[in-house]
Amino acid sequence: MKNREEQNMKEILVEQKPRIETFFNYNYDGINKITLTNAKKNPTGVVHIKGYLNDNEDLWIDAGLYDKNGVEIVNSAKEVDENFLKPEYEENIKTVSEIEKEENSNK
């Protein structure tokens, strides 16, 4: 049973990485590498994807799967926002669904 859950978590990492990349590529500058380390289900049943940015483990990230669409927003170390957040998104960071909607309307 444990082996099956580990496999499910690995699949979640692969499935959600493009959404995490979309979030960072749109809202931030200077994020060159996203490393996902694990996915775990917390006691309330929410899966959290953990990792870090630019080969720096101090630039941690935590993406919760609260929505049926997948990752919408990624929490991160305060240094990530301080050093990489695009100025135009300081007050209103975009979710992955908002980004996708905007990109689809531009096609």
Tab-separated table of N, CA, C and O in Angstrom:
chain	number	residue	atom	x	y	z
A	1	MET	N	0.825	-1.202	0.000
A	1	MET	CA	0.000	0.000	0.000
A	1	MET	C	0.868	1.264	0.000
A	1	MET	O	0.596	2.203	-0.729
A	2	LYS	N	1.932	1.262	0.846
A	2	LYS	CA	2.800	2.424	0.936
A	2	LYS	C	3.488	2.682	-0.410
A	2	LYS	O	3.643	3.824	-0.829
A	3	ASN	N	3.894	1.623	-1.094
A	3	ASN	CA	4.554	1.750	-2.390
A	3	ASN	C	3.629	2.414	-3.406
A	3	ASN	O	4.077	3.240	-4.207
A	4	ARG	N	2.355	2.072	-3.367
A	4	ARG	CA	1.381	2.668	-4.294
A	4	ARG	C	1.215	4.165	-4.025
A	4	ARG	O	1.131	4.965	-4.948
A	5	GLU	N	1.169	4.548	-2.743
A	5	GLU	CA	1.037	5.964	-2.401
A	5	GLU	C	2.283	6.744	-2.826
A	5	GLU	O	2.180	7.859	-3.330
A	6	GLU	N	3.472	6.154	-2.669
A	6	GLU	CA	4.699	6.799	-3.126
A	6	GLU	C	4.648	7.021	-4.636
A	6	GLU	O	5.053	8.073	-5.122
A	7	GLN	N	4.151	6.033	-5.362
A	7	GLN	CA	4.035	6.160	-6.819
A	7	GLN	C	3.050	7.276	-7.181
A	7	GLN	O	3.303	8.061	-8.080
A	8	ASN	N	1.925	7.341	-6.467
A	8	ASN	CA	0.948	8.413	-6.697
A	8	ASN	C	1.568	9.787	-6.464
A	8	ASN	O	1.311	10.722	-7.214
A	9	MET	N	2.384	9.919	-5.424
A	9	MET	CA	3.017	11.194	-5.118
A	9	MET	C	4.018	11.570	-6.218
A	9	MET	O	4.116	12.731	-6.607
A	10	LYS	N	4.760	10.593	-6.740
A	10	LYS	CA	5.695	10.858	-7.841
A	10	LYS	C	4.936	11.321	-9.082
A	10	LYS	O	5.372	12.232	-9.785
A	11	GLU	N	3.791	10.713	-9.348
A	11	GLU	CA	2.971	11.118	-10.490
A	11	GLU	C	2.460	12.551	-10.318
A	11	GLU	O	2.407	13.320	-11.277
A	12	ILE	N	2.096	12.906	-9.100
A	12	ILE	CA	1.631	14.267	-8.812
A	12	ILE	C	2.747	15.267	-9.100
A	12	ILE	O	2.504	16.318	-9.693
A	13	LEU	N	3.987	14.948	-8.710
A	13	LEU	CA	5.112	15.846	-8.976
A	13	LEU	C	5.263	16.093	-10.472
A	13	LEU	O	5.387	17.241	-10.911
A	14	VAL	N	5.226	15.028	-11.257
A	14	VAL	CA	5.387	15.140	-12.714
A	14	VAL	C	4.217	15.914	-13.319
A	14	VAL	O	4.411	16.795	-14.162
A	15	GLU	N	3.011	15.618	-12.855
A	15	GLU	CA	1.796	16.238	-13.382
A	15	GLU	C	1.714	17.731	-13.059
A	15	GLU	O	1.276	18.537	-13.880
A	16	GLN	N	2.148	18.118	-11.872
A	16	GLN	CA	1.979	19.501	-11.415
A	16	GLN	C	3.169	20.411	-11.713
A	16	GLN	O	3.040	21.632	-11.645
A	17	LYS	N	4.316	19.845	-12.077
A	17	LYS	CA	5.491	20.689	-12.333
A	17	LYS	C	5.218	21.749	-13.408
A	17	LYS	O	5.601	22.913	-13.219
A	18	PRO	N	4.543	21.422	-14.524
A	18	PRO	CA	4.271	22.479	-15.510
A	18	PRO	C	3.438	23.637	-14.952
A	18	PRO	O	3.659	24.791	-15.318
A	19	ARG	N	2.504	23.349	-14.054
A	19	ARG	CA	1.695	24.422	-13.451
A	19	ARG	C	2.559	25.291	-12.535
A	19	ARG	O	2.415	26.515	-12.518
A	20	ILE	N	3.462	24.677	-11.802
A	20	ILE	CA	4.371	25.420	-10.924
A	20	ILE	C	5.300	26.283	-11.780
A	20	ILE	O	5.547	27.451	-11.467
A	21	GLU	N	5.794	25.720	-12.878
A	21	GLU	CA	6.657	26.483	-13.789
A	21	GLU	C	5.899	27.670	-14.389
A	21	GLU	O	6.444	28.779	-14.474
A	22	THR	N	4.654	27.459	-14.779
A	22	THR	CA	3.837	28.547	-15.318
A	22	THR	C	3.709	29.670	-14.297
A	22	THR	O	3.865	30.847	-14.621
A	23	PHE	N	3.411	29.311	-13.056
A	23	PHE	CA	3.265	30.300	-11.981
A	23	PHE	C	4.525	31.150	-11.848
A	23	PHE	O	4.458	32.378	-11.812
A	24	PHE	N	5.687	30.511	-11.783
A	24	PHE	CA	6.925	31.259	-11.592
A	24	PHE	C	7.350	32.011	-12.855
A	24	PHE	O	7.821	33.145	-12.761
A	25	ASN	N	7.188	31.418	-14.018
A	25	ASN	CA	7.586	32.093	-15.254
A	25	ASN	C	6.792	33.374	-15.477
A	25	ASN	O	7.323	34.349	-16.006
A	26	TYR	N	5.535	33.384	-15.076
A	26	TYR	CA	4.673	34.545	-15.296
A	26	TYR	C	4.909	35.646	-14.254
A	26	TYR	O	5.003	36.819	-14.600
A	27	ASN	N	4.959	35.273	-12.999
A	27	ASN	CA	4.980	36.233	-11.899
A	27	ASN	C	6.376	36.678	-11.450
A	27	ASN	O	6.501	37.663	-10.729
A	28	TYR	N	7.405	35.950	-11.850
A	28	TYR	CA	8.755	36.195	-11.336
A	28	TYR	C	9.767	36.301	-12.468
A	28	TYR	O	9.575	35.744	-13.542
A	29	ASP	N	10.861	36.987	-12.183
A	29	ASP	CA	12.024	37.047	-13.071
A	29	ASP	C	13.196	36.401	-12.350
A	29	ASP	O	13.322	36.527	-11.127
A	30	GLY	N	14.062	35.741	-13.099
A	30	GLY	CA	15.284	35.205	-12.513
A	30	GLY	C	15.163	33.834	-11.891
A	30	GLY	O	16.094	33.367	-11.244
A	31	ILE	N	14.021	33.177	-12.064
A	31	ILE	CA	13.884	31.801	-11.588
A	31	ILE	C	14.338	30.912	-12.743
A	31	ILE	O	13.644	30.768	-13.750
A	32	ASN	N	15.523	30.335	-12.610
A	32	ASN	CA	16.115	29.552	-13.688
A	32	ASN	C	15.921	28.054	-13.533
A	32	ASN	O	16.006	27.319	-14.509
A	33	LYS	N	15.685	27.615	-12.308
A	33	LYS	CA	15.537	26.181	-12.082
A	33	LYS	C	14.582	25.940	-10.921
A	33	LYS	O	14.695	26.580	-9.870
A	34	ILE	N	13.654	25.006	-11.132
A	34	ILE	CA	12.707	24.602	-10.095
A	34	ILE	C	12.959	23.137	-9.794
A	34	ILE	O	12.873	22.289	-10.690
A	35	THR	N	13.290	22.843	-8.557
A	35	THR	CA	13.540	21.467	-8.130
A	35	THR	C	12.424	21.056	-7.182
A	35	THR	O	12.231	21.697	-6.140
A	36	LEU	N	11.684	20.020	-7.546
A	36	LEU	CA	10.645	19.483	-6.673
A	36	LEU	C	11.225	18.283	-5.944
A	36	LEU	O	11.810	17.395	-6.569
A	37	THR	N	11.074	18.270	-4.626
A	37	THR	CA	11.705	17.219	-3.828
A	37	THR	C	10.730	16.144	-3.360
A	37	THR	O	11.108	14.979	-3.279
A	38	ASN	N	9.495	16.517	-3.032
A	38	ASN	CA	8.537	15.507	-2.586
A	38	ASN	C	7.120	16.062	-2.579
A	38	ASN	O	6.904	17.261	-2.694
A	39	ALA	N	6.192	15.144	-2.453
A	39	ALA	CA	4.776	15.489	-2.291
A	39	ALA	C	4.249	14.633	-1.147
A	39	ALA	O	4.491	13.430	-1.108
A	40	LYS	N	3.577	15.284	-0.216
A	40	LYS	CA	3.031	14.565	0.943
A	40	LYS	C	1.633	15.064	1.236
A	40	LYS	O	1.335	16.247	1.074
A	41	LYS	N	0.823	14.151	1.705
A	41	LYS	CA	-0.540	14.489	2.110
A	41	LYS	C	-0.517	14.836	3.590
A	41	LYS	O	-0.025	14.061	4.415
A	42	ASN	N	-1.052	16.017	3.939
A	42	ASN	CA	-1.090	16.400	5.341
A	42	ASN	C	-2.305	15.749	6.011
A	42	ASN	O	-3.129	15.126	5.340
A	43	PRO	N	-2.427	15.880	7.337
A	43	PRO	CA	-3.535	15.220	8.050
A	43	PRO	C	-4.933	15.623	7.560
A	43	PRO	O	-5.883	14.867	7.729
A	44	THR	N	-5.079	16.796	6.958
A	44	THR	CA	-6.399	17.210	6.470
A	44	THR	C	-6.682	16.684	5.064
A	44	THR	O	-7.739	16.951	4.502
A	45	GLY	N	-5.695	15.974	4.484
A	45	GLY	CA	-5.898	15.383	3.171
A	45	GLY	C	-5.404	16.218	2.006
A	45	GLY	O	-5.524	15.820	0.852
A	46	VAL	N	-4.824	17.402	2.284
A	46	VAL	CA	-4.303	18.264	1.230
A	46	VAL	C	-2.879	17.828	0.890
A	46	VAL	O	-2.042	17.654	1.777
A	47	VAL	N	-2.610	17.650	-0.390
A	47	VAL	CA	-1.268	17.286	-0.833
A	47	VAL	C	-0.445	18.564	-0.976
A	47	VAL	O	-0.903	19.553	-1.563
A	48	HIS	N	0.768	18.543	-0.427
A	48	HIS	CA	1.701	19.662	-0.543
A	48	HIS	C	2.933	19.188	-1.301
A	48	HIS	O	3.514	18.164	-0.983
A	49	ILE	N	3.311	19.976	-2.306
A	49	ILE	CA	4.506	19.710	-3.088
A	49	ILE	C	5.595	20.637	-2.573
A	49	ILE	O	5.413	21.852	-2.525
A	50	LYS	N	6.717	20.057	-2.210
A	50	LYS	CA	7.840	20.827	-1.661
A	50	LYS	C	8.980	20.835	-2.666
A	50	LYS	O	9.138	19.918	-3.466
A	51	GLY	N	9.786	21.879	-2.567
A	51	GLY	CA	10.955	21.978	-3.426
A	51	GLY	C	11.705	23.261	-3.149
A	51	GLY	O	11.530	23.891	-2.103
A	52	TYR	N	12.549	23.637	-4.121
A	52	TYR	CA	13.324	24.872	-3.982
A	52	TYR	C	13.697	25.399	-5.364
A	52	TYR	O	13.488	24.724	-6.384
A	53	LEU	N	14.246	26.613	-5.384
A	53	LEU	CA	14.512	27.323	-6.633
A	53	LEU	C	16.002	27.603	-6.823
A	53	LEU	O	16.727	27.813	-5.847
A	54	ASN	N	16.415	27.622	-8.087
A	54	ASN	CA	17.768	28.036	-8.476
A	54	ASN	C	18.874	27.320	-7.692
A	54	ASN	O	19.878	27.936	-7.318
A	55	ASP	N	18.688	26.035	-7.437
A	55	ASP	CA	19.675	25.216	-6.716
A	55	ASP	C	19.993	25.733	-5.312
A	55	ASP	O	21.049	25.448	-4.766
A	56	ASN	N	19.086	26.505	-4.735
A	56	ASN	CA	19.298	27.074	-3.410
A	56	ASN	C	18.180	26.590	-2.486
A	56	ASN	O	17.044	27.065	-2.578
A	57	GLU	N	18.498	25.663	-1.601
A	57	GLU	CA	17.476	25.085	-0.723
A	57	GLU	C	16.865	26.100	0.238
A	57	GLU	O	15.792	25.873	0.783
A	58	ASP	N	17.523	27.248	0.444
A	58	ASP	CA	16.947	28.309	1.274
A	58	ASP	C	15.775	28.993	0.566
A	58	ASP	O	14.944	29.623	1.214
A	59	LEU	N	15.715	28.865	-0.757
A	59	LEU	CA	14.608	29.432	-1.542
A	59	LEU	C	13.526	28.360	-1.706
A	59	LEU	O	13.172	27.953	-2.803
A	60	TRP	N	12.985	27.918	-0.577
A	60	TRP	CA	12.022	26.820	-0.556
A	60	TRP	C	10.685	27.240	-1.170
A	60	TRP	O	10.337	28.419	-1.194
A	61	ILE	N	9.980	26.236	-1.672
A	61	ILE	CA	8.619	26.452	-2.172
A	61	ILE	C	7.703	25.367	-1.612
A	61	ILE	O	8.145	24.272	-1.277
A	62	ASP	N	6.421	25.707	-1.525
A	62	ASP	CA	5.399	24.790	-1.019
A	62	ASP	C	4.109	25.079	-1.785
A	62	ASP	O	3.525	26.147	-1.647
A	63	ALA	N	3.705	24.118	-2.599
A	63	ALA	CA	2.498	24.282	-3.414
A	63	ALA	C	1.434	23.300	-2.932
A	63	ALA	O	1.624	22.097	-2.980
A	64	GLY	N	0.326	23.829	-2.456
A	64	GLY	CA	-0.776	22.991	-1.996
A	64	GLY	C	-1.752	22.706	-3.122
A	64	GLY	O	-2.035	23.571	-3.948
A	65	LEU	N	-2.261	21.486	-3.157
A	65	LEU	CA	-3.268	21.093	-4.143
A	65	LEU	C	-4.646	21.227	-3.501
A	65	LEU	O	-5.195	20.274	-2.977
A	66	TYR	N	-5.183	22.439	-3.540
A	66	TYR	CA	-6.484	22.723	-2.937
A	66	TYR	C	-7.608	22.665	-3.967
A	66	TYR	O	-8.764	22.630	-3.613
A	67	ASP	N	-7.260	22.693	-5.229
A	67	ASP	CA	-8.225	22.868	-6.302
A	67	ASP	C	-8.202	21.662	-7.229
A	67	ASP	O	-7.157	21.050	-7.429
A	68	LYS	N	-9.331	21.336	-7.823
A	68	LYS	CA	-9.388	20.195	-8.742
A	68	LYS	C	-8.513	20.404	-9.975
A	68	LYS	O	-8.066	19.454	-10.598
A	69	ASN	N	-8.237	21.671	-10.321
A	69	ASN	CA	-7.383	21.971	-11.474
A	69	ASN	C	-5.911	21.715	-11.188
A	69	ASN	O	-5.119	21.612	-12.111
A	70	GLY	N	-5.549	21.660	-9.935
A	70	GLY	CA	-4.153	21.482	-9.547
A	70	GLY	C	-3.627	22.717	-8.858
A	70	GLY	O	-4.370	23.526	-8.329
A	71	VAL	N	-2.308	22.870	-8.875
A	71	VAL	CA	-1.650	23.994	-8.213
A	71	VAL	C	-2.154	25.298	-8.816
A	71	VAL	O	-2.218	25.454	-10.032
A	72	GLU	N	-2.515	26.237	-7.959
A	72	GLU	CA	-2.953	27.569	-8.383
A	72	GLU	C	-1.954	28.650	-7.979
A	72	GLU	O	-1.741	29.605	-8.700
A	73	ILE	N	-1.379	28.494	-6.793
A	73	ILE	CA	-0.441	29.480	-6.258
A	73	ILE	C	0.617	28.710	-5.469
A	73	ILE	O	0.338	27.633	-4.950
A	74	VAL	N	1.817	29.262	-5.409
A	74	VAL	CA	2.919	28.593	-4.717
A	74	VAL	C	3.437	29.505	-3.617
A	74	VAL	O	3.770	30.663	-3.869
A	75	ASN	N	3.477	28.985	-2.403
A	75	ASN	CA	4.073	29.721	-1.282
A	75	ASN	C	5.583	29.529	-1.357
A	75	ASN	O	6.061	28.488	-1.806
A	76	SER	N	6.314	30.540	-0.870
A	76	SER	CA	7.773	30.443	-0.952
A	76	SER	C	8.424	31.255	0.156
A	76	SER	O	7.775	32.060	0.831
A	77	ALA	N	9.732	31.046	0.292
A	77	ALA	CA	10.523	31.820	1.249
A	77	ALA	C	10.387	33.307	0.919
A	77	ALA	O	10.255	33.674	-0.248
A	78	LYS	N	10.410	34.155	1.932
A	78	LYS	CA	10.225	35.590	1.700
A	78	LYS	C	11.277	36.153	0.751
A	78	LYS	O	11.013	37.099	0.014
A	79	GLU	N	12.460	35.552	0.719
A	79	GLU	CA	13.523	36.017	-0.173
A	79	GLU	C	13.150	35.852	-1.644
A	79	GLU	O	13.628	36.594	-2.499
A	80	VAL	N	12.269	34.904	-1.943
A	80	VAL	CA	11.836	34.695	-3.327
A	80	VAL	C	11.067	35.924	-3.800
A	80	VAL	O	11.363	36.489	-4.857
A	81	ASP	N	10.094	36.367	-3.014
A	81	ASP	CA	9.335	37.568	-3.377
A	81	ASP	C	10.232	38.809	-3.361
A	81	ASP	O	10.152	39.649	-4.248
A	82	GLU	N	11.075	38.919	-2.360
A	82	GLU	CA	11.939	40.093	-2.244
A	82	GLU	C	12.887	40.244	-3.430
A	82	GLU	O	13.173	41.356	-3.862
A	83	ASN	N	13.374	39.140	-3.962
A	83	ASN	CA	14.412	39.196	-4.989
A	83	ASN	C	13.947	38.912	-6.412
A	83	ASN	O	14.649	39.291	-7.351
A	84	PHE	N	12.798	38.243	-6.585
A	84	PHE	CA	12.433	37.778	-7.921
A	84	PHE	C	11.048	38.199	-8.410
A	84	PHE	O	10.769	38.131	-9.606
A	85	LEU	N	10.159	38.600	-7.523
A	85	LEU	CA	8.795	38.956	-7.922
A	85	LEU	C	8.815	40.166	-8.844
A	85	LEU	O	9.454	41.176	-8.537
A	86	LYS	N	8.125	40.063	-9.975
A	86	LYS	CA	8.031	41.192	-10.903
A	86	LYS	C	7.269	42.319	-10.198
A	86	LYS	O	6.252	42.077	-9.548
A	87	PRO	N	7.750	43.562	-10.330
A	87	PRO	CA	7.119	44.692	-9.620
A	87	PRO	C	5.623	44.827	-9.896
A	87	PRO	O	4.852	45.174	-8.994
A	88	GLU	N	5.191	44.528	-11.105
A	88	GLU	CA	3.771	44.691	-11.434
A	88	GLU	C	2.866	43.688	-10.713
A	88	GLU	O	1.646	43.842	-10.700
A	89	TYR	N	3.441	42.656	-10.086
A	89	TYR	CA	2.627	41.666	-9.380
A	89	TYR	C	2.790	41.727	-7.866
A	89	TYR	O	2.305	40.854	-7.155
A	90	GLU	N	3.443	42.777	-7.363
A	90	GLU	CA	3.634	42.904	-5.917
A	90	GLU	C	2.316	42.945	-5.159
A	90	GLU	O	2.207	42.424	-4.067
A	91	GLU	N	1.306	43.561	-5.738
A	91	GLU	CA	0.013	43.694	-5.064
A	91	GLU	C	-0.997	42.622	-5.475
A	91	GLU	O	-1.965	42.394	-4.768
A	92	ASN	N	-0.799	42.011	-6.636
A	92	ASN	CA	-1.812	41.082	-7.138
A	92	ASN	C	-1.173	39.984	-7.990
A	92	ASN	O	-1.229	40.023	-9.206
A	93	ILE	N	-0.609	39.013	-7.319
A	93	ILE	CA	0.025	37.896	-8.018
A	93	ILE	C	-1.058	37.083	-8.734
A	93	ILE	O	-2.172	36.974	-8.238
A	94	LYS	N	-0.753	36.556	-9.905
A	94	LYS	CA	-1.750	35.809	-10.686
A	94	LYS	C	-1.679	34.315	-10.386
A	94	LYS	O	-0.603	33.742	-10.261
A	95	THR	N	-2.866	33.703	-10.302
A	95	THR	CA	-2.944	32.258	-10.136
A	95	THR	C	-2.715	31.592	-11.488
A	95	THR	O	-2.809	32.232	-12.540
A	96	VAL	N	-2.459	30.299	-11.470
A	96	VAL	CA	-2.227	29.567	-12.714
A	96	VAL	C	-3.470	29.633	-13.604
A	96	VAL	O	-3.356	29.853	-14.812
A	97	SER	N	-4.656	29.504	-13.041
A	97	SER	CA	-5.882	29.584	-13.849
A	97	SER	C	-6.040	30.958	-14.489
A	97	SER	O	-6.453	31.062	-15.642
A	98	GLU	N	-5.714	32.029	-13.753
A	98	GLU	CA	-5.774	33.379	-14.317
A	98	GLU	C	-4.777	33.537	-15.465
A	98	GLU	O	-5.088	34.146	-16.487
A	99	ILE	N	-3.585	32.982	-15.292
A	99	ILE	CA	-2.553	33.041	-16.330
A	99	ILE	C	-3.024	32.293	-17.579
A	99	ILE	O	-2.926	32.815	-18.697
A	100	GLU	N	-3.551	31.093	-17.378
A	100	GLU	CA	-4.027	30.293	-18.514
A	100	GLU	C	-5.169	30.991	-19.241
A	100	GLU	O	-5.211	31.012	-20.472
A	101	LYS	N	-6.089	31.579	-18.494
A	101	LYS	CA	-7.214	32.290	-19.102
A	101	LYS	C	-6.709	33.468	-19.942
A	101	LYS	O	-7.160	33.685	-21.065
A	102	GLU	N	-5.766	34.207	-19.391
A	102	GLU	CA	-5.192	35.350	-20.096
A	102	GLU	C	-4.461	34.893	-21.364
A	102	GLU	O	-4.620	35.498	-22.430
A	103	GLU	N	-3.687	33.824	-21.262
A	103	GLU	CA	-2.954	33.321	-22.419
A	103	GLU	C	-3.894	32.802	-23.505
A	103	GLU	O	-3.662	33.000	-24.688
A	104	ASN	N	-4.980	32.151	-23.104
A	104	ASN	CA	-5.959	31.641	-24.070
A	104	ASN	C	-6.713	32.767	-24.767
A	104	ASN	O	-7.049	32.654	-25.935
A	105	SER	N	-6.962	33.864	-24.045
A	105	SER	CA	-7.681	34.980	-24.667
A	105	SER	C	-6.782	35.765	-25.636
A	105	SER	O	-7.277	36.454	-26.521
A	106	ASN	N	-5.476	35.609	-25.496
A	106	ASN	CA	-4.533	36.284	-26.386
A	106	ASN	C	-4.263	35.506	-27.666
A	106	ASN	O	-3.571	35.991	-28.537
A	107	LYS	N	-4.786	34.295	-27.751
A	107	LYS	CA	-4.532	33.462	-28.941
A	107	LYS	C	-5.471	33.813	-30.071
A	107	LYS	O	-6.530	34.264	-29.940
